[in-house]
Amino acid sequence: MAQDEIVERNVFKVRVFIDAWRAIDPDVAMACLSDDIVYINQPLEPVVGQQNVRKIVAGIMQLSHRVHWELRNCFGRGNTVVTEITHPGAGTAARAWYSEGAQLDDADRRAGPRPWAGCRGRGGAYPQWSWRSASH
């Protein structure tokens, strides 16, 4: 597969993951993640594995009337994809931005360490998010 095709495939997969949140569809979101996914939302302890992360993702989605992320930028190089996302909020709701990197494996699922780059909102910093594979 040519380099451009790899990047296109991986950017598409990240967009599918974001769209799954908009659709409040945990099945599609989880299909985008590796079996040994590690979900980190600091200051909480990391959550490891599809089954455990699914509980978190499905729980958040179940409590959500709507999830709206504005994807500002999405680009990649090889198996790394970087996103810039805004959570616009409404009224007194949280308004935040962050950029995140995702490392995708050959099965087109999120894997590999990519640190969270930054997130600030009204009143200070928000919890940090990072997705990585436990095997890395």
PDB file of C-alpha atoms in Angstrom:
ATOM      1  CA  MET A   1       0.000   0.000   0.000  1.00  0.00           C
ATOM      2  CA  ALA A   2       1.401   3.410  -0.968  1.00  0.00           C
ATOM      3  CA  GLN A   3       2.147   5.999   1.732  1.00  0.00           C
ATOM      4  CA  ASP A   4      -0.682   8.288   0.586  1.00  0.00           C
ATOM      5  CA  GLU A   5      -3.149   5.385   0.730  1.00  0.00           C
ATOM      6  CA  ILE A   6      -2.059   4.529   4.286  1.00  0.00           C
ATOM      7  CA  VAL A   7      -2.554   8.127   5.414  1.00  0.00           C
ATOM      8  CA  GLU A   8      -5.943   8.350   3.676  1.00  0.00           C
ATOM      9  CA  ARG A   9      -7.085   5.074   5.276  1.00  0.00           C
ATOM     10  CA  ASN A  10      -5.963   6.152   8.751  1.00  0.00           C
ATOM     11  CA  VAL A  11      -7.490   9.639   8.566  1.00  0.00           C
ATOM     12  CA  PHE A  12     -10.742   8.003   7.438  1.00  0.00           C
ATOM     13  CA  LYS A  13     -10.677   5.622  10.434  1.00  0.00           C
ATOM     14  CA  VAL A  14     -10.195   8.510  12.894  1.00  0.00           C
ATOM     15  CA  ARG A  15     -13.104  10.349  11.274  1.00  0.00           C
ATOM     16  CA  VAL A  16     -15.252   7.200  11.670  1.00  0.00           C
ATOM     17  CA  PHE A  17     -14.372   7.180  15.389  1.00  0.00           C
ATOM     18  CA  ILE A  18     -15.367  10.846  15.775  1.00  0.00           C
ATOM     19  CA  ASP A  19     -18.578  10.282  13.812  1.00  0.00           C
ATOM     20  CA  ALA A  20     -19.432   7.343  16.112  1.00  0.00           C
ATOM     21  CA  TRP A  21     -19.429   9.763  19.049  1.00  0.00           C
ATOM     22  CA  ARG A  22     -21.702  12.157  17.161  1.00  0.00           C
ATOM     23  CA  ALA A  23     -24.062   9.243  16.428  1.00  0.00           C
ATOM     24  CA  ILE A  24     -23.744   7.995  20.020  1.00  0.00           C
ATOM     25  CA  ASP A  25     -22.835   4.542  18.677  1.00  0.00           C
ATOM     26  CA  PRO A  26     -20.492   2.633  21.021  1.00  0.00           C
ATOM     27  CA  ASP A  27     -20.313  -0.376  18.661  1.00  0.00           C
ATOM     28  CA  VAL A  28     -18.778   1.672  15.847  1.00  0.00           C
ATOM     29  CA  ALA A  29     -16.502   3.587  18.241  1.00  0.00           C
ATOM     30  CA  MET A  30     -15.174   0.391  19.802  1.00  0.00           C
ATOM     31  CA  ALA A  31     -14.608  -1.223  16.389  1.00  0.00           C
ATOM     32  CA  CYS A  32     -12.074   1.554  15.778  1.00  0.00           C
ATOM     33  CA  LEU A  33      -9.980   0.575  18.825  1.00  0.00           C
ATOM     34  CA  SER A  34      -7.433  -2.198  19.281  1.00  0.00           C
ATOM     35  CA  ASP A  35      -8.234  -5.141  21.569  1.00  0.00           C
ATOM     36  CA  ASP A  36      -5.561  -4.047  24.048  1.00  0.00           C
ATOM     37  CA  ILE A  37      -6.585  -0.371  24.050  1.00  0.00           C
ATOM     38  CA  VAL A  38      -5.637   1.753  27.066  1.00  0.00           C
ATOM     39  CA  TYR A  39      -7.885   4.735  27.838  1.00  0.00           C
ATOM     40  CA  ILE A  40      -6.289   7.459  29.942  1.00  0.00           C
ATOM     41  CA  ASN A  41      -8.371  10.302  31.333  1.00  0.00           C
ATOM     42  CA  GLN A  42      -6.129  11.938  33.906  1.00  0.00           C
ATOM     43  CA  PRO A  43      -6.141  12.061  36.896  1.00  0.00           C
ATOM     44  CA  LEU A  44      -7.947   8.685  36.824  1.00  0.00           C
ATOM     45  CA  GLU A  45      -6.075   5.405  36.497  1.00  0.00           C
ATOM     46  CA  PRO A  46      -5.714   3.968  32.971  1.00  0.00           C
ATOM     47  CA  VAL A  47      -8.479   1.610  31.822  1.00  0.00           C
ATOM     48  CA  VAL A  48      -7.138  -1.392  29.870  1.00  0.00           C
ATOM     49  CA  GLY A  49      -8.793  -3.627  27.269  1.00  0.00           C
ATOM     50  CA  GLN A  50     -11.820  -3.495  24.966  1.00  0.00           C
ATOM     51  CA  GLN A  51     -14.296  -4.770  27.565  1.00  0.00           C
ATOM     52  CA  ASN A  52     -13.294  -2.241  30.240  1.00  0.00           C
ATOM     53  CA  VAL A  53     -12.949   0.708  27.864  1.00  0.00           C
ATOM     54  CA  ARG A  54     -16.321  -0.168  26.332  1.00  0.00           C
ATOM     55  CA  LYS A  55     -17.956   0.280  29.754  1.00  0.00           C
ATOM     56  CA  ILE A  56     -16.521   3.814  29.928  1.00  0.00           C
ATOM     57  CA  VAL A  57     -17.400   4.753  26.334  1.00  0.00           C
ATOM     58  CA  ALA A  58     -20.908   3.248  26.467  1.00  0.00           C
ATOM     59  CA  GLY A  59     -21.513   4.858  29.859  1.00  0.00           C
ATOM     60  CA  ILE A  60     -20.551   8.305  28.599  1.00  0.00           C
ATOM     61  CA  MET A  61     -22.639   7.856  25.464  1.00  0.00           C
ATOM     62  CA  GLN A  62     -25.641   6.575  27.428  1.00  0.00           C
ATOM     63  CA  LEU A  63     -25.626   9.750  29.537  1.00  0.00           C
ATOM     64  CA  SER A  64     -25.192  11.998  26.500  1.00  0.00           C
ATOM     65  CA  HIS A  65     -28.118  13.581  24.736  1.00  0.00           C
ATOM     66  CA  ARG A  66     -25.747  14.758  22.042  1.00  0.00           C
ATOM     67  CA  VAL A  67     -21.997  14.821  21.445  1.00  0.00           C
ATOM     68  CA  HIS A  68     -20.673  17.590  19.239  1.00  0.00           C
ATOM     69  CA  TRP A  69     -17.030  17.808  18.306  1.00  0.00           C
ATOM     70  CA  GLU A  70     -15.916  20.323  15.705  1.00  0.00           C
ATOM     71  CA  LEU A  71     -13.074  18.739  13.799  1.00  0.00           C
ATOM     72  CA  ARG A  72     -10.811  21.666  12.899  1.00  0.00           C
ATOM     73  CA  ASN A  73      -7.927  19.724  11.381  1.00  0.00           C
ATOM     74  CA  CYS A  74      -7.182  16.080  10.696  1.00  0.00           C
ATOM     75  CA  PHE A  75      -3.994  15.008   8.977  1.00  0.00           C
ATOM     76  CA  GLY A  76      -1.544  12.178   9.055  1.00  0.00           C
ATOM     77  CA  ARG A  77       1.809  10.729   8.185  1.00  0.00           C
ATOM     78  CA  GLY A  78       2.173   6.977   7.952  1.00  0.00           C
ATOM     79  CA  ASN A  79       0.267   5.362  10.798  1.00  0.00           C
ATOM     80  CA  THR A  80       0.035   8.575  12.839  1.00  0.00           C
ATOM     81  CA  VAL A  81      -3.009  10.856  12.659  1.00  0.00           C
ATOM     82  CA  VAL A  82      -3.291  14.207  14.441  1.00  0.00           C
ATOM     83  CA  THR A  83      -6.599  15.927  15.124  1.00  0.00           C
ATOM     84  CA  GLU A  84      -7.526  19.368  16.366  1.00  0.00           C
ATOM     85  CA  ILE A  85     -10.992  19.269  17.914  1.00  0.00           C
ATOM     86  CA  THR A  86     -13.177  21.888  19.553  1.00  0.00           C
ATOM     87  CA  HIS A  87     -15.915  21.085  22.048  1.00  0.00           C
ATOM     88  CA  PRO A  88     -18.034  24.213  21.542  1.00  0.00           C
ATOM     89  CA  GLY A  89     -20.517  23.743  24.391  1.00  0.00           C
ATOM     90  CA  ALA A  90     -23.492  26.028  24.818  1.00  0.00           C
ATOM     91  CA  GLY A  91     -24.293  28.637  27.422  1.00  0.00           C
ATOM     92  CA  THR A  92     -22.346  27.667  30.515  1.00  0.00           C
ATOM     93  CA  ALA A  93     -21.323  24.275  29.093  1.00  0.00           C
ATOM     94  CA  ALA A  94     -17.671  23.440  28.764  1.00  0.00           C
ATOM     95  CA  ARG A  95     -15.887  24.943  25.824  1.00  0.00           C
ATOM     96  CA  ALA A  96     -12.552  23.378  25.114  1.00  0.00           C
ATOM     97  CA  TRP A  97     -10.118  22.509  22.381  1.00  0.00           C
ATOM     98  CA  TYR A  98      -7.491  19.858  22.187  1.00  0.00           C
ATOM     99  CA  SER A  99      -5.271  18.180  19.702  1.00  0.00           C
ATOM    100  CA  GLU A 100      -4.537  14.512  19.860  1.00  0.00           C
ATOM    101  CA  GLY A 101      -2.410  12.043  18.002  1.00  0.00           C
ATOM    102  CA  ALA A 102      -3.503   8.510  17.213  1.00  0.00           C
ATOM    103  CA  GLN A 103      -1.226   5.701  16.147  1.00  0.00           C
ATOM    104  CA  LEU A 104      -3.073   3.182  13.964  1.00  0.00           C
ATOM    105  CA  ASP A 105      -2.055  -0.432  13.528  1.00  0.00           C
ATOM    106  CA  ASP A 106      -2.214  -2.455  10.311  1.00  0.00           C
ATOM    107  CA  ALA A 107      -5.784  -3.537  11.154  1.00  0.00           C
ATOM    108  CA  ASP A 108      -6.823   0.142  10.933  1.00  0.00           C
ATOM    109  CA  ARG A 109      -7.485   0.394  14.647  1.00  0.00           C
ATOM    110  CA  ARG A 110      -6.117   2.879  17.128  1.00  0.00           C
ATOM    111  CA  ALA A 111      -2.999   1.602  18.823  1.00  0.00           C
ATOM    112  CA  GLY A 112       0.384   2.895  19.896  1.00  0.00           C
ATOM    113  CA  PRO A 113       1.322   5.738  22.218  1.00  0.00           C
ATOM    114  CA  ARG A 114       0.605   9.276  21.161  1.00  0.00           C
ATOM    115  CA  PRO A 115       0.543  11.854  23.949  1.00  0.00           C
ATOM    116  CA  TRP A 116      -2.251  14.349  24.254  1.00  0.00           C
ATOM    117  CA  ALA A 117      -1.106  17.754  23.226  1.00  0.00           C
ATOM    118  CA  GLY A 118      -3.243  20.281  25.057  1.00  0.00           C
ATOM    119  CA  CYS A 119      -6.654  21.274  26.245  1.00  0.00           C
ATOM    120  CA  ARG A 120      -7.793  24.462  27.914  1.00  0.00           C
ATOM    121  CA  GLY A 121     -11.194  25.819  28.529  1.00  0.00           C
ATOM    122  CA  ARG A 122     -12.938  28.508  30.453  1.00  0.00           C
ATOM    123  CA  GLY A 123     -11.674  28.233  33.998  1.00  0.00           C
ATOM    124  CA  GLY A 124      -8.594  26.126  33.353  1.00  0.00           C
ATOM    125  CA  ALA A 125      -7.390  22.817  32.038  1.00  0.00           C
ATOM    126  CA  TYR A 126      -9.649  19.865  31.298  1.00  0.00           C
ATOM    127  CA  PRO A 127      -8.829  16.199  31.900  1.00  0.00           C
ATOM    128  CA  GLN A 128      -6.237  14.810  29.539  1.00  0.00           C
ATOM    129  CA  TRP A 129      -7.080  12.067  27.071  1.00  0.00           C
ATOM    130  CA  SER A 130      -4.743   9.625  25.459  1.00  0.00           C
ATOM    131  CA  TRP A 131      -5.396   6.377  23.612  1.00  0.00           C
ATOM    132  CA  ARG A 132      -2.669   3.795  23.223  1.00  0.00           C
ATOM    133  CA  SER A 133      -2.089   0.097  22.940  1.00  0.00           C
ATOM    134  CA  ALA A 134      -1.075  -1.777  26.095  1.00  0.00           C
ATOM    135  CA  SER A 135       1.456  -3.751  24.056  1.00  0.00           C
ATOM    136  CA  HIS A 136       3.496  -0.626  23.256  1.00  0.00           C
TER     137      HIS A 136
END
